[in-house]
XYZ file of C-alpha atoms in Angstrom:
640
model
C 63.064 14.505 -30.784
C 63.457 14.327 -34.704
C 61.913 17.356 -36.436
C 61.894 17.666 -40.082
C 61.066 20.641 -42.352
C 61.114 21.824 -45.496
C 62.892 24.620 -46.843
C 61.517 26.214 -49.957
C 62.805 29.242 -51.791
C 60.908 31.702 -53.759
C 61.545 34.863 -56.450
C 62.397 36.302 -59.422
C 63.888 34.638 -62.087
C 67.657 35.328 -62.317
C 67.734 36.157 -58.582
C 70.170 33.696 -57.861
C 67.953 31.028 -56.062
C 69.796 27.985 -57.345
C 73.365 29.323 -56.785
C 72.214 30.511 -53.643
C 71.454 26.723 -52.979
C 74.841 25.480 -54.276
C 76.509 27.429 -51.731
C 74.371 26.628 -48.801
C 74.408 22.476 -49.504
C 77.512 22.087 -52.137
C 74.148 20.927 -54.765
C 73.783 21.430 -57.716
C 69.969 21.584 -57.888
C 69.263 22.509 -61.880
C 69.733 18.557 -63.467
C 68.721 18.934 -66.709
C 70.567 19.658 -69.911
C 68.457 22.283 -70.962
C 68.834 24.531 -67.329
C 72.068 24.507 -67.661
C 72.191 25.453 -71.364
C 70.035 28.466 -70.837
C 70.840 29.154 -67.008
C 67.578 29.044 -65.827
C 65.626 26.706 -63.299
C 62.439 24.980 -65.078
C 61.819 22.132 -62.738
C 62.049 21.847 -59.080
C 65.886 21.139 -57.769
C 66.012 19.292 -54.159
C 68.767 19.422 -51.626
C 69.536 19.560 -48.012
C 70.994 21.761 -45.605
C 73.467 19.147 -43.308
C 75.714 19.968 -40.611
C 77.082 19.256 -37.519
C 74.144 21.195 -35.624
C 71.517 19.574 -37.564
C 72.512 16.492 -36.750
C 73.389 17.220 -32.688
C 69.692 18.723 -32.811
C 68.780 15.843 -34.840
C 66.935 18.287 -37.135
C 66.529 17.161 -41.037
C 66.028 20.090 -43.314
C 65.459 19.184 -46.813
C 65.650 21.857 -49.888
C 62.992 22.667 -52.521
C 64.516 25.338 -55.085
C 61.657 26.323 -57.317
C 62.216 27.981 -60.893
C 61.661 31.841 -60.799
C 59.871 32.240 -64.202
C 56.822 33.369 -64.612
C 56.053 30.868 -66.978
C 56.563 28.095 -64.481
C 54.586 29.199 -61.717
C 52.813 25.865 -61.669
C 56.071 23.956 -61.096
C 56.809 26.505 -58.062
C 53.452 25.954 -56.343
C 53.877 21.857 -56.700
C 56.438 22.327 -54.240
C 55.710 25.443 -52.435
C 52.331 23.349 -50.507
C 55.065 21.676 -48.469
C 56.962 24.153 -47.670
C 57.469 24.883 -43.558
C 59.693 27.758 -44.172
C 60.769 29.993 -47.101
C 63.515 32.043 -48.014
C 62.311 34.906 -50.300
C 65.172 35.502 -52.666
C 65.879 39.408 -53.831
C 68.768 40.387 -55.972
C 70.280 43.371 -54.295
C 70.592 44.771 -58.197
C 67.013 44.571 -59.197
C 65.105 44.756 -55.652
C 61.440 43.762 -55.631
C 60.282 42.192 -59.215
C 56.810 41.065 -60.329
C 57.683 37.390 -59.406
C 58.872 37.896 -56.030
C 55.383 39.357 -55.538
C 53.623 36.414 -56.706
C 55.427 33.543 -55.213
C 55.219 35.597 -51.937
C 51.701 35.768 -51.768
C 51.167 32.345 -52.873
C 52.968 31.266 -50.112
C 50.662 33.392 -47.680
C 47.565 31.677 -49.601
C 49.383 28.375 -48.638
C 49.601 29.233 -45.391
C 53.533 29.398 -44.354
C 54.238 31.138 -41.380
C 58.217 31.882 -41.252
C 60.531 33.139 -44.230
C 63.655 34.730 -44.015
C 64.749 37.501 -46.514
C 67.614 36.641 -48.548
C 69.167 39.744 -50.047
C 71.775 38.302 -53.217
C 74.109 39.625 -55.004
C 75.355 42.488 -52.794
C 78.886 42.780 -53.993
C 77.248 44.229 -57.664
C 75.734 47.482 -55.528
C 77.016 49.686 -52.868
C 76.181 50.331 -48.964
C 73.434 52.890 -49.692
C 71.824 50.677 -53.160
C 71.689 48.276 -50.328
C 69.829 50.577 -47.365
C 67.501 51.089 -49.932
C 66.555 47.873 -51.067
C 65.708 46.974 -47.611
C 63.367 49.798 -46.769
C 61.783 49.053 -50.244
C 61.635 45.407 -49.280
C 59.892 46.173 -45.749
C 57.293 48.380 -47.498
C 56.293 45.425 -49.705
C 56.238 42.976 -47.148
C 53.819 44.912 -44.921
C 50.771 42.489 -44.060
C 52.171 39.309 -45.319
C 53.243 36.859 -43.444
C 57.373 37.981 -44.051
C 56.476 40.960 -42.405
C 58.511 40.697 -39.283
C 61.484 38.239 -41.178
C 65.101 38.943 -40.929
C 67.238 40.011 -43.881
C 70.427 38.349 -44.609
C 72.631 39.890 -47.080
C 74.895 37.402 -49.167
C 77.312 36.962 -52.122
C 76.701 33.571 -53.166
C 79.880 33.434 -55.652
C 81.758 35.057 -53.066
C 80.221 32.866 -49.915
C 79.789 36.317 -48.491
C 76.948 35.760 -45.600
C 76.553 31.772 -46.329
C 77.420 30.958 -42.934
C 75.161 33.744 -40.980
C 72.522 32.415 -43.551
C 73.127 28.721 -42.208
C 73.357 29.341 -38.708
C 69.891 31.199 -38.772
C 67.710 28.897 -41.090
C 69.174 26.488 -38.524
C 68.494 28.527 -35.024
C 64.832 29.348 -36.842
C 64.167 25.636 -37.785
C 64.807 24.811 -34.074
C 62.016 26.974 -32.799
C 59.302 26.431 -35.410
C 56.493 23.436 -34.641
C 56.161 20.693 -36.580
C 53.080 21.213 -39.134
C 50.272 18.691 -38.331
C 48.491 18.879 -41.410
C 46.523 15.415 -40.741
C 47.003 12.757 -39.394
C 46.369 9.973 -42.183
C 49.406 9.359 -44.510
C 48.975 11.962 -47.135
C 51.923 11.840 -50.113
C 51.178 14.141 -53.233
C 53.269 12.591 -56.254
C 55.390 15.509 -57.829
C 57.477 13.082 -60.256
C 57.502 9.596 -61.603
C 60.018 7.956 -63.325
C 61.642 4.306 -64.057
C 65.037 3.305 -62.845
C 66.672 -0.055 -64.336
C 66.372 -2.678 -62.204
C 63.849 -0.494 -59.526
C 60.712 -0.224 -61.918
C 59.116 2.510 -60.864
C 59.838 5.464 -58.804
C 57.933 8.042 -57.364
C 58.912 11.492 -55.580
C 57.609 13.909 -53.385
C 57.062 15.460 -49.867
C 55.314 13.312 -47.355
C 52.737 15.953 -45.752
C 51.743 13.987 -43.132
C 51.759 10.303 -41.811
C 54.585 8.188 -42.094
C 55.837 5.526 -44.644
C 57.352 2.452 -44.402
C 58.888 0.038 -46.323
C 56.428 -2.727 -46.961
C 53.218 -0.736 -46.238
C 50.601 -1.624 -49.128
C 48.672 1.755 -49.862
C 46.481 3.189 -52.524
C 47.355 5.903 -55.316
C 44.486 8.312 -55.361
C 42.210 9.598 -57.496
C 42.397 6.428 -59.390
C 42.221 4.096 -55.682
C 44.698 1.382 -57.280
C 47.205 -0.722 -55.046
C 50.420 -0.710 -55.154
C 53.344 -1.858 -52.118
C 56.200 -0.019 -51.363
C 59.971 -1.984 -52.186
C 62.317 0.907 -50.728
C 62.191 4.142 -49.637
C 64.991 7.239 -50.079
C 65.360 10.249 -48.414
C 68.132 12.722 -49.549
C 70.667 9.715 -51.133
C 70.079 7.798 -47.851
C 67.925 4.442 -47.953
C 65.170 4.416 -44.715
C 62.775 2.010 -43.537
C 60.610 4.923 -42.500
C 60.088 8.151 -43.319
C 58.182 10.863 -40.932
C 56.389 13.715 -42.021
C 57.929 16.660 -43.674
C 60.783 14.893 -45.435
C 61.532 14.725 -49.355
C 61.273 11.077 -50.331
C 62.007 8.700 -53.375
C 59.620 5.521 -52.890
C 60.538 2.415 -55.347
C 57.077 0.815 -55.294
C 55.368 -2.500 -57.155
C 51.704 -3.102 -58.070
C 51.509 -0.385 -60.430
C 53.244 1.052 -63.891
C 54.701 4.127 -64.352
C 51.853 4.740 -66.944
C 49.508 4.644 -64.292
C 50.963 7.605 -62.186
C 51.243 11.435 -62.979
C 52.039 14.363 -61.332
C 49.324 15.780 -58.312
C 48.332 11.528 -57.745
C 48.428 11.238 -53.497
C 49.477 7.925 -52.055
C 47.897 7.714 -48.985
C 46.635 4.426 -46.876
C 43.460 2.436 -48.215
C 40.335 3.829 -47.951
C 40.818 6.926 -46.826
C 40.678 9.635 -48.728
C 37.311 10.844 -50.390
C 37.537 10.883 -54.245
C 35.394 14.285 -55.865
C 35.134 16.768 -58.338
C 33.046 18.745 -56.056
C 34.309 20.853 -53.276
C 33.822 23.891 -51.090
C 35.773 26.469 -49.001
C 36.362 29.448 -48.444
C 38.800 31.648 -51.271
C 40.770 35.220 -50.048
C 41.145 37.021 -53.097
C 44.451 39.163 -53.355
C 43.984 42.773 -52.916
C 46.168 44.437 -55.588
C 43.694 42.519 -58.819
C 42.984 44.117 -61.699
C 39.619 42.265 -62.278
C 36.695 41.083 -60.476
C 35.941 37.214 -60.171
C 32.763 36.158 -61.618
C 30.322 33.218 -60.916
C 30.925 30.517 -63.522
C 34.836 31.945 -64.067
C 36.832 29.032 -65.339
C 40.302 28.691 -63.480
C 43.010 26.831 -62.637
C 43.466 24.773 -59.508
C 46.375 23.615 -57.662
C 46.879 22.295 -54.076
C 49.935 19.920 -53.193
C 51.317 18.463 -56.408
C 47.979 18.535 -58.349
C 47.409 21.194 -61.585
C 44.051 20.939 -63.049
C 41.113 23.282 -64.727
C 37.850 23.671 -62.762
C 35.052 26.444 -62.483
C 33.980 28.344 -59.206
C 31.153 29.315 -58.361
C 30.323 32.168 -55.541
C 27.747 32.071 -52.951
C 25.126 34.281 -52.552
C 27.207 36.793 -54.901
C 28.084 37.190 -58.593
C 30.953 38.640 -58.657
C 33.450 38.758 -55.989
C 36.131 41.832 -55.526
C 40.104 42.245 -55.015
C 40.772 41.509 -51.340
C 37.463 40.123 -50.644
C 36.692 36.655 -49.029
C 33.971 34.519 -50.236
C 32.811 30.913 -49.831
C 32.711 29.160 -53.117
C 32.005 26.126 -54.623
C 34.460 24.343 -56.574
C 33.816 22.118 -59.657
C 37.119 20.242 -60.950
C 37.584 19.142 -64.620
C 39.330 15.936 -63.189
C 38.394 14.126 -59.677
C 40.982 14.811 -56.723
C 41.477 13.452 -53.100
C 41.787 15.666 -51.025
C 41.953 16.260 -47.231
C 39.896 18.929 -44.709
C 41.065 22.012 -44.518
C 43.464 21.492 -47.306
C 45.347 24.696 -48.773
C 44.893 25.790 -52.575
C 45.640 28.454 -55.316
C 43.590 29.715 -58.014
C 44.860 31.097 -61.200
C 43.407 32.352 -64.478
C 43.277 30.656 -67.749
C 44.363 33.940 -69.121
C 46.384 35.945 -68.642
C 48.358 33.315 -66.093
C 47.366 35.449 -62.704
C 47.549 34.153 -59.511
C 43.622 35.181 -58.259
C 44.038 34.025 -54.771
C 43.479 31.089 -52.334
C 42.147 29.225 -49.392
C 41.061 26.252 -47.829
C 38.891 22.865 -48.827
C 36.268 22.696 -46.065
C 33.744 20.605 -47.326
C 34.750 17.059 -49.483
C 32.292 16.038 -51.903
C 29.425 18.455 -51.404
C 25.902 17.819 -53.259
C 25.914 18.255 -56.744
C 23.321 21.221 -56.739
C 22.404 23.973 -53.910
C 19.217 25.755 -53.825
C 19.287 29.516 -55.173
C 19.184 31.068 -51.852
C 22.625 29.733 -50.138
C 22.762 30.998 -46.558
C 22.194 27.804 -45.092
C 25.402 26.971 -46.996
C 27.686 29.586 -46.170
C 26.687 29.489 -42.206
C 27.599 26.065 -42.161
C 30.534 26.768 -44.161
C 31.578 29.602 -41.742
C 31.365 27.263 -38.513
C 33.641 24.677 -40.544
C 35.895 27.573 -41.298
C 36.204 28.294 -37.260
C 35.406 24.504 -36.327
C 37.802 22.760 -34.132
C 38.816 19.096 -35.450
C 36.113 17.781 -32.757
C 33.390 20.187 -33.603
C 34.179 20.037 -36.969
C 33.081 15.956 -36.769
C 29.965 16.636 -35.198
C 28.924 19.338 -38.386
C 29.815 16.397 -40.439
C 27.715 14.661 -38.943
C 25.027 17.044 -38.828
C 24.951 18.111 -42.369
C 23.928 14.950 -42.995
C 20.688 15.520 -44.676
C 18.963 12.021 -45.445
C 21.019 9.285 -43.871
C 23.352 8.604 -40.923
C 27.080 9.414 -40.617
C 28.963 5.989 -41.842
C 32.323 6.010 -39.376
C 33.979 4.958 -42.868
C 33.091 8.673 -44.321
C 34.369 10.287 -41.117
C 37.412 9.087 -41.300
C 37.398 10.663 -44.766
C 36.208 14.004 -44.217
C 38.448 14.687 -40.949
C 41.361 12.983 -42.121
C 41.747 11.466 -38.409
C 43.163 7.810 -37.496
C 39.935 5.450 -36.575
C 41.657 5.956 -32.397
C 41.327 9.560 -32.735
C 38.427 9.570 -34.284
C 36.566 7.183 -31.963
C 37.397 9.165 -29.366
C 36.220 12.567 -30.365
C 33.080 10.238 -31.412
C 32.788 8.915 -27.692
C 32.903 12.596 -25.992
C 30.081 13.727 -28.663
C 27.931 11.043 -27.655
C 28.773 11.181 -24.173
C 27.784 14.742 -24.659
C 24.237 14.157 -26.322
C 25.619 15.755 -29.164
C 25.313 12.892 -31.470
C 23.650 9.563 -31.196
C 25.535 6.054 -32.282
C 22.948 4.193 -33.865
C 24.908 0.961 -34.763
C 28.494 0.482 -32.982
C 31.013 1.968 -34.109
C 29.473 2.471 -37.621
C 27.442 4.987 -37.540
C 25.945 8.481 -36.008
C 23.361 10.764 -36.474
C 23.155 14.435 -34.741
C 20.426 14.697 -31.697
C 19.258 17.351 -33.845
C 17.856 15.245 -36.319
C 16.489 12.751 -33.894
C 13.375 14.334 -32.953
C 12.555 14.910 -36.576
C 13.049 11.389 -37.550
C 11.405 10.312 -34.641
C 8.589 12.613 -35.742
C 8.923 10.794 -39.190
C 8.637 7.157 -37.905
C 5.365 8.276 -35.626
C 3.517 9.607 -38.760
C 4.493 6.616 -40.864
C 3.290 4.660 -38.136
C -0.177 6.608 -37.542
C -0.621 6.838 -41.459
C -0.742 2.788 -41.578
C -2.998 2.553 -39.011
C -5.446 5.016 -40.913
C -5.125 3.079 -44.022
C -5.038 -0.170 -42.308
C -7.307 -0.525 -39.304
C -7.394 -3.979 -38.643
C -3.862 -4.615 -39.373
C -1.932 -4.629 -35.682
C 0.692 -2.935 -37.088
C 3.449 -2.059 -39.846
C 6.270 -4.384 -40.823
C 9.676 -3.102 -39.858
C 11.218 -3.423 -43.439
C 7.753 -1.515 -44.817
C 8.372 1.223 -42.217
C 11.878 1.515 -43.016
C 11.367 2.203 -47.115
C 8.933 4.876 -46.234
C 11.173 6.618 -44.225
C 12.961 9.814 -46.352
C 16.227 8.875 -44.171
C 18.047 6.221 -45.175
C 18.226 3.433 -42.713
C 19.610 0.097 -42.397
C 18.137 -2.220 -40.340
C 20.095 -1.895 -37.304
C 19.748 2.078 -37.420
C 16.210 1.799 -37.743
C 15.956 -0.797 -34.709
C 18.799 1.602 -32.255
C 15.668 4.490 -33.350
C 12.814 2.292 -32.328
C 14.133 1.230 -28.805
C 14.309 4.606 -27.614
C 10.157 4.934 -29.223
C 9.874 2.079 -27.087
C 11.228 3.276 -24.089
C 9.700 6.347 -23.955
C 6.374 4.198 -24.519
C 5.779 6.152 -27.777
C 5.369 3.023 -29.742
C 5.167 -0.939 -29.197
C 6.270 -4.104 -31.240
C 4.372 -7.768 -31.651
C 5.459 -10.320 -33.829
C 8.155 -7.627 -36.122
C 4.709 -5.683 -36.225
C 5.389 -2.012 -35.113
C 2.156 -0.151 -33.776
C 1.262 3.038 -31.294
C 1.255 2.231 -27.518
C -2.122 3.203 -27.367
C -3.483 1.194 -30.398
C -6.287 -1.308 -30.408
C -8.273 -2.972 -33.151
C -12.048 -2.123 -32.862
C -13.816 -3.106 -35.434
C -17.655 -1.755 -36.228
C -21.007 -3.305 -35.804
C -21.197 -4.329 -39.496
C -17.273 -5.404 -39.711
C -18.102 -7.272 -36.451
C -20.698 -8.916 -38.047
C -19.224 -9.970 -41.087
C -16.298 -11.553 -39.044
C -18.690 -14.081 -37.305
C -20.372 -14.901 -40.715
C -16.516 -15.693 -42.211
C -15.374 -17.627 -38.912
C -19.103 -19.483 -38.913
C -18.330 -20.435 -43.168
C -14.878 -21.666 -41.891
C -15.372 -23.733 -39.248
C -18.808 -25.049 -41.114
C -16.254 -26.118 -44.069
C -13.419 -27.399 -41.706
C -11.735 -29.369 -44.220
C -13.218 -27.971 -47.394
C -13.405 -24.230 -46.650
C -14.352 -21.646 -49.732
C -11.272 -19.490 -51.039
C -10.173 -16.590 -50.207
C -11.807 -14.684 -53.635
C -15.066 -17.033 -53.124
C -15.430 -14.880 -49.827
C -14.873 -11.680 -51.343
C -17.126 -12.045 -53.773
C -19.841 -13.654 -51.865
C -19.641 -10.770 -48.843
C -17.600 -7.813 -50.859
C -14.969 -8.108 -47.632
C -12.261 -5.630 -47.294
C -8.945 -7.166 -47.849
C -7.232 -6.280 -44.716
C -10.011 -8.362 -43.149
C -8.490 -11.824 -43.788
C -4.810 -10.311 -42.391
C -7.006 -9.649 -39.394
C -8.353 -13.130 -38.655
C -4.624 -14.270 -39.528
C -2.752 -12.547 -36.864
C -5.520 -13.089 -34.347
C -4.794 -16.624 -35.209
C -8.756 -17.218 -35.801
C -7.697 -18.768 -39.435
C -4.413 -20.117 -40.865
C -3.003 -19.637 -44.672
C -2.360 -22.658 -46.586
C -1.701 -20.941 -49.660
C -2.612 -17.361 -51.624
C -6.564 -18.921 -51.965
C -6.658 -21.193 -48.875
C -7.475 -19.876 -45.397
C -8.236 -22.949 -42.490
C -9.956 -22.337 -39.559
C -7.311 -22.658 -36.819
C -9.665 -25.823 -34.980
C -8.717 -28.128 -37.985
C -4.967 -28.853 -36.487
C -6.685 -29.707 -33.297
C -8.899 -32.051 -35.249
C -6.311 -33.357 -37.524
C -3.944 -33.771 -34.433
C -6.921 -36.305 -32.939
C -7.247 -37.899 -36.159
C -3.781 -39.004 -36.222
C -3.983 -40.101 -33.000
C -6.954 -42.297 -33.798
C -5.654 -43.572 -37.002
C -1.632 -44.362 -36.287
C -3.538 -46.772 -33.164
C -4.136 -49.142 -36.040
C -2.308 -48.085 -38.761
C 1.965 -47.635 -39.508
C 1.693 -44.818 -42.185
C -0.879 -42.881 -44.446
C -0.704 -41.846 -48.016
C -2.549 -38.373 -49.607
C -5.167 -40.692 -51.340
C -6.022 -42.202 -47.606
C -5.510 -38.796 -46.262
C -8.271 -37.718 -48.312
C -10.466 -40.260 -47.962
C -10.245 -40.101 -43.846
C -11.315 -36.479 -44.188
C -13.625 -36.968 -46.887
C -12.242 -33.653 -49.044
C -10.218 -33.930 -52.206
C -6.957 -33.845 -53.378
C -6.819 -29.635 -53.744
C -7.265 -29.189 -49.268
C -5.767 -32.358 -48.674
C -2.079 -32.099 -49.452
C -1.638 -28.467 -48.253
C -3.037 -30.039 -45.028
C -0.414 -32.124 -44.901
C 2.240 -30.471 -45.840
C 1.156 -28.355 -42.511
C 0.941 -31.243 -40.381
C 4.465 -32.245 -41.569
C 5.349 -28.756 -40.760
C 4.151 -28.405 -37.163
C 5.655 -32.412 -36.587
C 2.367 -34.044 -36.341
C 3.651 -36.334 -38.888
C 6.862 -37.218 -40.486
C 6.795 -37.351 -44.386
C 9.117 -40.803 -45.786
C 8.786 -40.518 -49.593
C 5.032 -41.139 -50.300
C 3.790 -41.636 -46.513
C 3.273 -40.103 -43.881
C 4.043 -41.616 -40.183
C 3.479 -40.196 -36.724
C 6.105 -37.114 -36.008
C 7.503 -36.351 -32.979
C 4.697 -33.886 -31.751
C 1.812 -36.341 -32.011
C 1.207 -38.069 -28.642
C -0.336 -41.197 -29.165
């Protein structure tokens, strides 16, 4: 099976990182003019450790040799968030130095597991110097993830050690796991450039997915197209290119302008785009300060450098060593993925101040003052499982369903995985699928929604007693939650089921609801039927009847749905008997006659002009007759 890591070094400046390199690989890793002038590394170099075991185990190990100055800290951590395994880089002559300490515990904020110690430069000291360094080197590695790594002494120059070195990162590469970070494609974009006759290129490490040649993706934050041409890995073209391998991708769509450094290419729609984020941050123990709430900093995870402010939770201040769950406001939007690694750092004086994890993408803009809600459900994200951590996504949701679209965002899953951690939830009566495979809500929620949707429901018929019931669009834009109409009608068929609520005509009522009206409603109904029938073909309007027996609106809807009248128009109300008259009419009249105009329409039911024609028009409507320009002849639903 093909494995592929990444090999990342860390230290001091002037440790001997980048010779160390040369003589594991034959590269020279420091390309530009002005390393090699002043003999120091200020971008990241790139390599890979080849041989004949690598390639019998089928094993690809690429190289990322990171400058050692302090000053370029933010070019070391670009690199350092792909890194599977590190080799900490001490000069035998100088020992431990202020940035071996940093880069090694940014590397335990990133989370990397295995390092091995590389002790340089032993032919400048003696056997004892040596002994010494190492115990020294032990004590400072106590409670870091290096604690337990091996210590290989070399003499670059001299190739002293090179080959124990190699067989080890080898024998060590063989037994680590491959990192799963996520499972979407996920590429952060550490350098762009042009190439004549290419365009442009872009570099990086691909922390999860895979490319290939061909695939159209997105560059994120900005969500633009682009296709990639080619794709290079170590000097070597590919057609695909797995997870945890240094790649060059040629791509088209897009201009160099477009790109910068910390920009993830990743597949269409799926990655969330934010300035807001939470997590949780471990603050290193040896500080000198205290973070407080509102402390500007910088930010980096993957490739990505950018100023931001944090904000604590429940605290204002936060101690050395301490961990807290923050919230995280960026100066520039990034996409990033759950769970995702980062590092904070001052504005000044340049101090690492710790790191941690994203845990939730895109949070609400504002929190209430009192934030334990916030940092419980923080805390179960932090200790979440992938599967459980998609059903708190789905809970948190506070006023709408869980689109399947933002799932796929917040867990960085594939829509098969996904479905199928969906599926067991559900299965489960954890969550509830309200439209197919689009969205969920948590059963949770359900009973309070439900809740919701009854009191709406009871409300209208307070306000609204002779109205059968509420329209489902009404219902739905008095609901807090958000619903569309296929979540809202998934909700009512389980009201319906358990015989909570009823529907007639897209009218939604209570099971148990009737119409009663009162003695003096009662009464007023038979004087407004008597009017209407009385007036069959020249009834009064609707505003003639309010004024003449100050009805109550809702009185006319009434007589509408219990199809005692019909509506013509805003004004006009007919008594439902004058289609069966009209429909005799016809009968009568088509006996002796081809076709009728409005002016003999109006005469043959002696009204005028104003009932007449929205008569017809109804008759027309219901295929009594059958309109041919100016006349009207028998339609198909008169029986003559």
């Amino acid at each position: 099976m093909k494995k592929n890591l990444i090999i990342g070094t860390a230290g001091h400046i002037d440790h001997g990182k980048s010779t160390l390199i040369k003589a594991l690989t034959g590269d020279e890793t420091d390309r530009l003019d002005q390393e090699k002038t002043r003999g120091i590394s200020i971008e990241n170099g790139f390599s890979q450790l080849e041989n004949e075991k690598t390639r019998a185990e089928n094993l690809k190990l690429g190289i990322v040799d990171v400058p050692g100055h302090k000053k370029f800290v933010n070019k070391m951590l670009s690199a350092a968030a792909g890194v599977d395994l590190a080799l900490i880089v001490v000069a035998a002559d100088e020992g431990v130095m202020p940035q071996t300490k940093e880069h090694l515990a940014i590397l335990d904020l990133l989370g990397v597991k295995k390092a091995i110690i590389v002790l340089t430069k032993i032919d400048l000291v003696d056997r004892e110097w040596l002994q010494l360094i190492e115990l020294d080197l032990r004590d400072h590695l106590k409670n870091s993830f290096a604690e337990t790594a091996e210590i290989v002494r070399v003499s670059s120059t001299k190739e002293a050690g090179i080959i124990e070195l190699k067989d080890l990162i080898v024998k060590t590469a063989l037994k680590m796991d491959q990192q799963q970070r996520s499972e979407i494609t996920y590429f952060p974009v550490d350098r762009v450039f042009s190439l004549k006759g290419l365009g442009t290129v872009v570099t990086g490490t691909l922390f999860s997915g895979q490319l290939k040649s061909g695939d159209e993706l997105s560059l994120y934050p900005e969500k633009k197209r682009l296709k990639i041409k080619s794709l290079e890995s170590h000097g070597c073209e590919k057609q695909q290119i797995n997870a945890g391998s240094r790649v060059g991708i040629n791509i088209s769509g897009i201009n160099k302008s477009e790109i910068k450094r910390g920009d993830i290419i990743a597949e269409s729609n799926s990655l969330l785009k934010s300035k807001f984020f939470e997590g949780e941050l471990r603050l290193l123990d040896d500080l000198n300060f205290t973070v407080k709430n509102g402390d500007q900093i910088h930010f980096h995870t993957a490739a990505l450098k950018t100023r931001g402010r944090i904000y604590l939770y429940n605290k204002k201040e936060a101690f050395p060593g301490e961990k807290v769950y923050i919230k995280l406001i960026l100066e520039k939007a990034a996409a990033l993925v759950f769970k995702q690694k980062f590092v904070l750092r001052r504005i000044s004086p340049l101090n690492t101040i710790g790191g941690g994890e994203i845990l939730e993408l895109d949070p609400p803009p504002s929190r209430k003052v009192d934030n334990s809600k916030t940092v419980k459900k923080l805390k179960e994200l932090n200790k979440a499982s992938i599967r459980r951590a998609v059903e708190l996504f789905i809970e948190k949701r506070q006023n709408e369903p869980a689109k399947i679209e933002l799932l796929k965002k917040k867990s960085a899953l594939k829509s098969k995985s996904l479905k199928e951690i969906l599926n067991k939830l559900t299965a489960e009566e954890k969550i509830l699928e309200l439209a197919p495979e689009k969205s969920y809500i948590h059963q949770s929620k359900l009973k309070d929604i439900e809740n919701s949707i009854l009191k709406i429901v009871s409300d209208y018929h307070q306000e609204y007693s002779l109205k059968p019931g509420i329209k489902k669009e009404e219902l739905r834009s008095r609901l807090d939650f958000k619903l569309k109409k296929n979540e809202l009608n998934s909700l009512l068929q389980i009201l319906y089921k358990k015989e909570l609520l009823k529907e007639k005509n897209n009218l939604i009522a209570h099971s148990s609801f009737q119409i009663k009206l009162s003695p003096e409603i009662k009464e007023i109904k038979d004087k407004v039927i008597k009017k209407y029938k009385k007036h069959l073909f020249s009834p009064p309007t609707r505003t003639e009847m309010f004024n003449y027996y100050q009805l109550e609106e809702e009185l006319f809807d009434y007589l509408e749905n219990e199809g005692v009248l019909i509506r013509l128009s805003a004004e006009l109300y007919f008594h439902i008997s004058v289609l069966n008259e009209l429909n005799e009419m016809f009968k009568e009249y088509f006996r002796e006659n081809d076709c009728i105009d409005l002016a003999e329409f109006r005469d043959l039911i002696d009204s005028s002009r104003r009932y007449a024609l929205p008569l017809l028009e109804k008759t027309d409507q219901i295929k009594i007759t059958k309109r041919v320009e100016d006349y009207r002849y028998p339609g198909e639903n008169l029986e003559l």
